PDB file of C-alpha atoms and ligand atoms in Angstrom:
ATOM      1  CA  UNK A   1      87.312  56.908 140.698  1.00  0.00           C
ATOM      2  CA  UNK A   2      90.540  58.769 139.978  1.00  0.00           C
ATOM      3  CA  UNK A   3      92.824  59.236 137.004  1.00  0.00           C
ATOM      4  CA  UNK A   4      96.495  60.191 136.968  1.00  0.00           C
ATOM      5  CA  UNK A   5      97.358  61.983 133.727  1.00  0.00           C
ATOM      6  CA  UNK A   6     100.758  60.590 132.730  1.00  0.00           C
ATOM      7  CA  UNK A   7     101.048  62.478 129.435  1.00  0.00           C
ATOM      8  CA  UNK A   8     104.670  63.636 128.895  1.00  0.00           C
ATOM      9  CA  UNK A   9     103.605  67.254 128.385  1.00  0.00           C
ATOM     10  CA  UNK A  10     101.973  67.235 131.837  1.00  0.00           C
ATOM     11  CA  UNK A  11     104.829  65.358 133.486  1.00  0.00           C
ATOM     12  CA  UNK A  12     107.398  67.767 132.011  1.00  0.00           C
ATOM     13  CA  UNK A  13     105.608  70.753 133.520  1.00  0.00           C
ATOM     14  CA  UNK A  14     105.190  68.892 136.796  1.00  0.00           C
ATOM     15  CA  UNK A  15     108.971  68.463 136.983  1.00  0.00           C
ATOM     16  CA  UNK A  16     109.352  72.235 136.604  1.00  0.00           C
ATOM     17  CA  UNK A  17     106.664  73.215 139.110  1.00  0.00           C
ATOM     18  CA  UNK A  18     108.029  70.839 141.781  1.00  0.00           C
ATOM     19  CA  UNK A  19     111.499  72.458 141.644  1.00  0.00           C
ATOM     20  CA  UNK A  20     112.154  74.451 144.822  1.00  0.00           C
ATOM     21  CA  UNK A  21     113.959  77.074 142.736  1.00  0.00           C
ATOM     22  CA  UNK A  22     110.887  77.823 140.605  1.00  0.00           C
ATOM     23  CA  UNK A  23     109.736  81.304 141.601  1.00  0.00           C
ATOM     24  CA  UNK A  24     106.131  82.479 141.918  1.00  0.00           C
ATOM     25  CA  UNK A  25     105.854  83.905 138.379  1.00  0.00           C
ATOM     26  CA  UNK A  26     106.825  80.639 136.693  1.00  0.00           C
ATOM     27  CA  UNK A  27     104.961  78.615 139.318  1.00  0.00           C
ATOM     28  CA  UNK A  28     101.744  80.470 138.436  1.00  0.00           C
ATOM     29  CA  UNK A  29     102.296  79.973 134.700  1.00  0.00           C
ATOM     30  CA  UNK A  30     102.919  76.258 135.159  1.00  0.00           C
ATOM     31  CA  UNK A  31      99.908  75.836 137.458  1.00  0.00           C
ATOM     32  CA  UNK A  32      97.743  77.383 134.744  1.00  0.00           C
ATOM     33  CA  UNK A  33      99.220  75.229 131.967  1.00  0.00           C
ATOM     34  CA  UNK A  34      98.979  71.955 133.925  1.00  0.00           C
ATOM     35  CA  UNK A  35      95.404  72.830 134.861  1.00  0.00           C
ATOM     36  CA  UNK A  36      94.451  73.243 131.212  1.00  0.00           C
ATOM     37  CA  UNK A  37      95.731  69.762 130.383  1.00  0.00           C
ATOM     38  CA  UNK A  38      93.972  68.221 133.395  1.00  0.00           C
ATOM     39  CA  UNK A  39      90.734  70.050 132.655  1.00  0.00           C
ATOM     40  CA  UNK A  40      90.862  68.885 129.041  1.00  0.00           C
ATOM     41  CA  UNK A  41      90.996  65.286 130.303  1.00  0.00           C
ATOM     42  CA  UNK A  42      88.408  65.810 133.028  1.00  0.00           C
ATOM     43  CA  UNK A  43      85.849  67.074 130.535  1.00  0.00           C
ATOM     44  CA  UNK A  44      86.252  64.348 127.946  1.00  0.00           C
ATOM     45  CA  UNK A  45      82.806  62.930 128.685  1.00  0.00           C
ATOM     46  CA  UNK A  46      80.754  66.101 129.102  1.00  0.00           C
ATOM     47  CA  UNK A  47      77.426  66.374 127.350  1.00  0.00           C
ATOM     48  CA  UNK A  48      77.454  67.916 123.911  1.00  0.00           C
ATOM     49  CA  UNK A  49      74.710  69.052 121.578  1.00  0.00           C
ATOM     50  CA  UNK A  50      74.760  68.592 117.828  1.00  0.00           C
ATOM     51  CA  UNK A  51      74.754  71.838 115.890  1.00  0.00           C
ATOM     52  CA  UNK A  52      74.890  72.589 112.187  1.00  0.00           C
ATOM     53  CA  UNK A  53      77.531  75.069 111.079  1.00  0.00           C
ATOM     54  CA  UNK A  54      77.847  76.695 107.648  1.00  0.00           C
ATOM     55  CA  UNK A  55      81.455  76.406 106.542  1.00  0.00           C
ATOM     56  CA  UNK A  56      82.519  78.358 103.434  1.00  0.00           C
ATOM     57  CA  UNK A  57      81.799  75.154 101.456  1.00  0.00           C
ATOM     58  CA  UNK A  58      78.879  73.325 103.025  1.00  0.00           C
ATOM     59  CA  UNK A  59      76.973  72.483 106.161  1.00  0.00           C
ATOM     60  CA  UNK A  60      78.900  70.600 108.850  1.00  0.00           C
ATOM     61  CA  UNK A  61      77.398  68.665 111.726  1.00  0.00           C
ATOM     62  CA  UNK A  62      79.375  69.751 114.802  1.00  0.00           C
ATOM     63  CA  UNK A  63      79.168  69.393 118.562  1.00  0.00           C
ATOM     64  CA  UNK A  64      79.189  72.079 121.224  1.00  0.00           C
ATOM     65  CA  UNK A  65      79.460  71.609 124.971  1.00  0.00           C
ATOM     66  CA  UNK A  66      75.951  71.633 126.413  1.00  0.00           C
ATOM     67  CA  UNK A  67      76.488  71.918 130.153  1.00  0.00           C
ATOM     68  CA  UNK A  68      75.852  74.428 132.903  1.00  0.00           C
ATOM     69  CA  UNK A  69      79.458  74.520 134.123  1.00  0.00           C
ATOM     70  CA  UNK A  70      80.341  75.879 137.554  1.00  0.00           C
ATOM     71  CA  UNK A  71      84.020  76.148 138.461  1.00  0.00           C
ATOM     72  CA  UNK A  72      84.803  76.278 142.175  1.00  0.00           C
ATOM     73  CA  UNK A  73      88.320  77.149 143.319  1.00  0.00           C
ATOM     74  CA  UNK A  74      89.070  76.463 146.976  1.00  0.00           C
ATOM     75  CA  UNK A  75      90.593  79.666 148.364  1.00  0.00           C
ATOM     76  CA  UNK A  76      93.261  80.460 148.275  1.00  0.00           C
ATOM     77  CA  UNK A  77      95.472  78.151 146.214  1.00  0.00           C
ATOM     78  CA  UNK A  78      92.632  77.055 143.916  1.00  0.00           C
ATOM     79  CA  UNK A  79      92.614  80.575 142.470  1.00  0.00           C
ATOM     80  CA  UNK A  80      95.936  79.712 140.834  1.00  0.00           C
ATOM     81  CA  UNK A  81      94.094  77.193 138.648  1.00  0.00           C
ATOM     82  CA  UNK A  82      91.076  79.337 137.768  1.00  0.00           C
ATOM     83  CA  UNK A  83      92.497  81.127 134.745  1.00  0.00           C
ATOM     84  CA  UNK A  84      93.486  77.804 133.166  1.00  0.00           C
ATOM     85  CA  UNK A  85      89.959  76.426 133.493  1.00  0.00           C
ATOM     86  CA  UNK A  86      88.320  79.630 132.274  1.00  0.00           C
ATOM     87  CA  UNK A  87      90.583  79.795 129.217  1.00  0.00           C
ATOM     88  CA  UNK A  88      89.154  76.400 128.295  1.00  0.00           C
ATOM     89  CA  UNK A  89      85.596  77.094 129.463  1.00  0.00           C
ATOM     90  CA  UNK A  90      85.077  80.844 129.074  1.00  0.00           C
ATOM     91  CA  UNK A  91      81.319  80.746 129.701  1.00  0.00           C
ATOM     92  CA  UNK A  92      81.553  78.762 132.944  1.00  0.00           C
ATOM     93  CA  UNK A  93      80.179  80.354 136.084  1.00  0.00           C
ATOM     94  CA  UNK A  94      82.398  80.615 139.142  1.00  0.00           C
ATOM     95  CA  UNK A  95      81.742  79.931 142.811  1.00  0.00           C
ATOM     96  CA  UNK A  96      84.205  80.356 145.648  1.00  0.00           C
ATOM     97  CA  UNK A  97      84.745  78.342 148.810  1.00  0.00           C
ATOM     98  CA  UNK A  98      87.237  79.519 151.425  1.00  0.00           C
ATOM     99  CA  UNK A  99      88.898  76.725 153.394  1.00  0.00           C
ATOM    100  CA  UNK A 100      92.111  76.615 155.394  1.00  0.00           C
ATOM    101  CA  UNK A 101      93.776  73.822 157.335  1.00  0.00           C
ATOM    102  CA  UNK A 102      93.909  74.464 161.043  1.00  0.00           C
ATOM    103  CA  UNK A 103      97.663  74.532 161.789  1.00  0.00           C
ATOM    104  CA  UNK A 104      97.239  72.265 164.824  1.00  0.00           C
ATOM    105  CA  UNK A 105      94.626  69.705 163.869  1.00  0.00           C
ATOM    106  CA  UNK A 106      95.139  69.959 160.070  1.00  0.00           C
ATOM    107  CA  UNK A 107      91.353  69.800 159.812  1.00  0.00           C
ATOM    108  CA  UNK A 108      89.664  72.067 157.238  1.00  0.00           C
ATOM    109  CA  UNK A 109      88.021  75.255 158.485  1.00  0.00           C
ATOM    110  CA  UNK A 110      85.452  76.826 156.157  1.00  0.00           C
ATOM    111  CA  UNK A 111      85.464  80.640 156.181  1.00  0.00           C
ATOM    112  CA  UNK A 112      83.741  81.712 152.945  1.00  0.00           C
ATOM    113  CA  UNK A 113      81.138  80.427 150.511  1.00  0.00           C
ATOM    114  CA  UNK A 114      79.633  82.161 147.480  1.00  0.00           C
ATOM    115  CA  UNK A 115      78.126  79.802 144.940  1.00  0.00           C
ATOM    116  CA  UNK A 116      76.051  80.474 141.810  1.00  0.00           C
ATOM    117  CA  UNK A 117      72.396  79.476 141.776  1.00  0.00           C
ATOM    118  CA  UNK A 118      72.144  75.754 141.072  1.00  0.00           C
ATOM    119  CA  UNK A 119      70.332  75.079 137.771  1.00  0.00           C
ATOM    120  CA  UNK A 120      69.429  71.510 138.704  1.00  0.00           C
ATOM    121  CA  UNK A 121      71.959  69.591 136.650  1.00  0.00           C
ATOM    122  CA  UNK A 122      75.124  71.701 136.650  1.00  0.00           C
ATOM    123  CA  UNK A 123      78.547  70.109 136.318  1.00  0.00           C
ATOM    124  CA  UNK A 124      80.832  71.403 139.082  1.00  0.00           C
ATOM    125  CA  UNK A 125      84.581  71.530 138.465  1.00  0.00           C
ATOM    126  CA  UNK A 126      86.270  71.763 141.865  1.00  0.00           C
ATOM    127  CA  UNK A 127      89.875  72.963 141.692  1.00  0.00           C
ATOM    128  CA  UNK A 128      92.663  72.948 144.272  1.00  0.00           C
ATOM    129  CA  UNK A 129      96.312  72.185 143.492  1.00  0.00           C
ATOM    130  CA  UNK A 130      96.799  70.006 146.583  1.00  0.00           C
ATOM    131  CA  UNK A 131      94.650  67.113 147.761  1.00  0.00           C
ATOM    132  CA  UNK A 132      96.646  66.088 150.845  1.00  0.00           C
ATOM    133  CA  UNK A 133      94.648  64.571 153.730  1.00  0.00           C
ATOM    134  CA  UNK A 134      91.595  65.151 151.547  1.00  0.00           C
ATOM    135  CA  UNK A 135      89.873  67.095 154.314  1.00  0.00           C
ATOM    136  CA  UNK A 136      89.510  70.373 152.391  1.00  0.00           C
ATOM    137  CA  UNK A 137      88.283  68.714 149.205  1.00  0.00           C
ATOM    138  CA  UNK A 138      85.880  66.424 151.024  1.00  0.00           C
ATOM    139  CA  UNK A 139      84.423  69.266 153.111  1.00  0.00           C
ATOM    140  CA  UNK A 140      84.013  71.402 149.985  1.00  0.00           C
ATOM    141  CA  UNK A 141      82.195  68.586 148.198  1.00  0.00           C
ATOM    142  CA  UNK A 142      79.879  68.409 151.232  1.00  0.00           C
ATOM    143  CA  UNK A 143      79.177  72.136 150.791  1.00  0.00           C
ATOM    144  CA  UNK A 144      78.532  71.767 147.065  1.00  0.00           C
ATOM    145  CA  UNK A 145      76.173  68.858 147.595  1.00  0.00           C
ATOM    146  CA  UNK A 146      74.332  70.867 150.244  1.00  0.00           C
ATOM    147  CA  UNK A 147      73.961  73.544 147.541  1.00  0.00           C
ATOM    148  CA  UNK A 148      72.294  70.978 145.269  1.00  0.00           C
ATOM    149  CA  UNK A 149      75.273  69.672 143.302  1.00  0.00           C
ATOM    150  CA  UNK A 150      74.881  66.146 141.975  1.00  0.00           C
ATOM    151  CA  UNK A 151      77.672  66.102 139.374  1.00  0.00           C
ATOM    152  CA  UNK A 152      81.182  67.024 140.553  1.00  0.00           C
ATOM    153  CA  UNK A 153      84.672  66.462 139.181  1.00  0.00           C
ATOM    154  CA  UNK A 154      87.801  67.383 141.134  1.00  0.00           C
ATOM    155  CA  UNK A 155      91.004  68.579 139.490  1.00  0.00           C
ATOM    156  CA  UNK A 156      94.181  68.728 141.587  1.00  0.00           C
ATOM    157  CA  UNK A 157      97.794  68.985 140.526  1.00  0.00           C
ATOM    158  CA  UNK A 158      99.225  66.641 143.166  1.00  0.00           C
ATOM    159  CA  UNK A 159      97.656  64.152 145.548  1.00  0.00           C
ATOM    160  CA  UNK A 160      98.596  61.044 147.566  1.00  0.00           C
ATOM    161  CA  UNK A 161      96.988  57.697 148.472  1.00  0.00           C
ATOM    162  CA  UNK A 162      95.745  58.872 151.904  1.00  0.00           C
ATOM    163  CA  UNK A 163      93.845  61.834 150.449  1.00  0.00           C
ATOM    164  CA  UNK A 164      92.365  59.886 147.567  1.00  0.00           C
ATOM    165  CA  UNK A 165      91.122  57.215 149.965  1.00  0.00           C
ATOM    166  CA  UNK A 166      89.413  59.768 152.195  1.00  0.00           C
ATOM    167  CA  UNK A 167      87.629  61.591 149.374  1.00  0.00           C
ATOM    168  CA  UNK A 168      86.670  58.426 147.518  1.00  0.00           C
ATOM    169  CA  UNK A 169      85.219  56.790 150.630  1.00  0.00           C
ATOM    170  CA  UNK A 170      83.143  59.868 151.447  1.00  0.00           C
ATOM    171  CA  UNK A 171      82.208  60.667 147.840  1.00  0.00           C
ATOM    172  CA  UNK A 172      82.415  57.614 145.562  1.00  0.00           C
ATOM    173  CA  UNK A 173      80.407  59.453 142.908  1.00  0.00           C
ATOM    174  CA  UNK A 174      83.089  62.136 142.388  1.00  0.00           C
ATOM    175  CA  UNK A 175      85.841  61.690 139.791  1.00  0.00           C
ATOM    176  CA  UNK A 176      89.313  63.031 140.614  1.00  0.00           C
ATOM    177  CA  UNK A 177      91.881  64.034 137.974  1.00  0.00           C
ATOM    178  CA  UNK A 178      95.492  64.681 138.941  1.00  0.00           C
ATOM    179  CA  UNK A 179      98.946  65.019 137.428  1.00  0.00           C
ATOM    180  CA  UNK A 180     100.492  62.900 140.189  1.00  0.00           C
ATOM    181  CA  UNK A 181      99.675  60.486 142.967  1.00  0.00           C
ATOM    182  CA  UNK A 182     102.696  61.063 145.189  1.00  0.00           C
ATOM    183  CA  UNK A 183     104.167  58.728 147.801  1.00  0.00           C
ATOM    184  CA  UNK A 184     102.720  59.833 151.143  1.00  0.00           C
ATOM    185  CA  UNK A 185     102.040  62.565 153.685  1.00  0.00           C
ATOM    186  CA  UNK A 186     104.763  63.656 156.103  1.00  0.00           C
ATOM    187  CA  UNK A 187     104.149  64.271 159.810  1.00  0.00           C
ATOM    188  CA  UNK A 188     103.034  67.857 159.045  1.00  0.00           C
ATOM    189  CA  UNK A 189     100.522  66.414 156.540  1.00  0.00           C
ATOM    190  CA  UNK A 190     102.408  67.794 153.546  1.00  0.00           C
ATOM    191  CA  UNK A 191     102.521  65.717 150.380  1.00  0.00           C
ATOM    192  CA  UNK A 192     105.919  64.063 149.769  1.00  0.00           C
ATOM    193  CA  UNK A 193     107.634  64.756 147.451  1.00  0.00           C
ATOM    194  CA  UNK A 194     104.853  67.208 146.549  1.00  0.00           C
ATOM    195  CA  UNK A 195     105.629  70.784 145.704  1.00  0.00           C
ATOM    196  CA  UNK A 196     105.507  72.443 149.104  1.00  0.00           C
ATOM    197  CA  UNK A 197     102.893  74.968 150.198  1.00  0.00           C
ATOM    198  CA  UNK A 198     101.019  75.688 146.993  1.00  0.00           C
ATOM    199  CA  UNK A 199      99.392  78.909 148.229  1.00  0.00           C
ATOM    200  CA  UNK A 200     102.699  80.367 149.348  1.00  0.00           C
ATOM    201  CA  UNK A 201     104.454  79.377 146.144  1.00  0.00           C
ATOM    202  CA  UNK A 202     101.659  80.777 143.964  1.00  0.00           C
ATOM    203  CA  UNK A 203     101.359  84.082 145.726  1.00  0.00           C
ATOM    204  CA  UNK A 204     104.884  84.675 147.000  1.00  0.00           C
ATOM    205  CA  UNK A 205     103.996  84.467 150.685  1.00  0.00           C
ATOM    206  CA  UNK A 206     105.605  82.278 153.325  1.00  0.00           C
TER     207      UNK A 206
HETATM  208  C1  LIG B 301      96.067  73.849 151.089  1.00  0.00           C
HETATM  209  C2  LIG B 301      95.606  73.380 149.734  1.00  0.00           C
HETATM  210  C3  LIG B 301      94.339  72.648 150.052  1.00  0.00           C
HETATM  211  C4  LIG B 301      94.649  72.032 151.384  1.00  0.00           C
HETATM  212  C5  LIG B 301      94.997  70.582 151.181  1.00  0.00           C
HETATM  213  O1  LIG B 301      95.402  74.965 151.488  1.00  0.00           O
HETATM  214  O2  LIG B 301      95.442  74.414 148.815  1.00  0.00           O
HETATM  215  O3  LIG B 301      93.204  73.485 150.127  1.00  0.00           O
HETATM  216  O4  LIG B 301      95.781  72.727 151.923  1.00  0.00           O
HETATM  217  O5  LIG B 301      95.140  69.925 152.383  1.00  0.00           O
HETATM  218  P1  LIG B 301      94.144  68.811 152.889  1.00  0.00           P
HETATM  219  O6  LIG B 301      93.858  67.911 151.735  1.00  0.00           O
HETATM  220  O7  LIG B 301      94.933  68.145 153.977  1.00  0.00           O
HETATM  221  O8  LIG B 301      92.899  69.469 153.405  1.00  0.00           O
HETATM  222  P2  LIG B 301      95.792  75.775 152.812  1.00  0.00           P
HETATM  223  O9  LIG B 301      94.996  75.265 153.966  1.00  0.00           O
HETATM  224  O10 LIG B 301      97.273  75.774 152.969  1.00  0.00           O
HETATM  225  O11 LIG B 301      95.243  77.224 152.537  1.00  0.00           O
HETATM  226  P3  LIG B 301      95.697  78.329 151.449  1.00  0.00           P
HETATM  227  O12 LIG B 301      95.303  77.801 150.096  1.00  0.00           O
HETATM  228  O13 LIG B 301      94.905  79.504 151.851  1.00  0.00           O
HETATM  229  O14 LIG B 301      97.179  78.545 151.565  1.00  0.00           O
HETATM  230  N1  LIG B 302      98.831  72.084 151.385  1.00  0.00           N
HETATM  231  C1  LIG B 302      99.853  72.403 150.553  1.00  0.00           C
HETATM  232  O1  LIG B 302      99.903  73.525 150.035  1.00  0.00           O
HETATM  233  N2  LIG B 302     100.780  71.467 150.311  1.00  0.00           N
HETATM  234  C2  LIG B 302     100.746  70.231 150.854  1.00  0.00           C
HETATM  235  O2  LIG B 302     101.634  69.417 150.576  1.00  0.00           O
HETATM  236  C3  LIG B 302      99.688  69.928 151.712  1.00  0.00           C
HETATM  237  C4  LIG B 302      98.728  70.856 151.960  1.00  0.00           C
END
């Protein structure tokens, strides 16, 4: 299952982040802001617990998020989304998975993994701006499941039909939230129109 968030506030920021003339400072700010909107949507059905709060006037029945939340950015570009998620979920724990695409085969190569202890029913929020072939996301979900994860949502800024198909076939239980399902992959397996190399644009490398 996937959901494309078409809200004008998200789409406006997407127009800015796609622009080739957007430099790394603004790119980082926009990645954070778009992530907050996407995360807000992705968490709309999380478990809550009823609590009673004393307002200055009376008691109010309220709800607080009752989840063991584990955010997992895929290194390196996923780090550009971490601050946005943590601003929304400041008590979440954080795990890291390092994955890069082999320049020849475009297949994901895992090089780092450091995940928090699995509590048994944690909700994992996997973040990476680009879900292109879907290889990196799918391989990371494999790693999380091997770590005990049973509940995973993916948040990406841009994806495409090929990548969605791959991840959804391998992991039909995982929900994917994105700001855009773009047209296609090019022959270098970049998303078109996309926003280019997200890691390079976030961190000012090339
Ligand atoms: C990018 C991106 C994803 C991956 C998407 O990372 O951040 O992790 O490619 O491609 P896929 O869906 O085809 O696997 P990259 O390998 O460029 O590494 P980086 O974040 O370190 O730059
Ligand atoms: N990785 C990126 O950073 N961008 C793409 O379009 C595809 C993979």
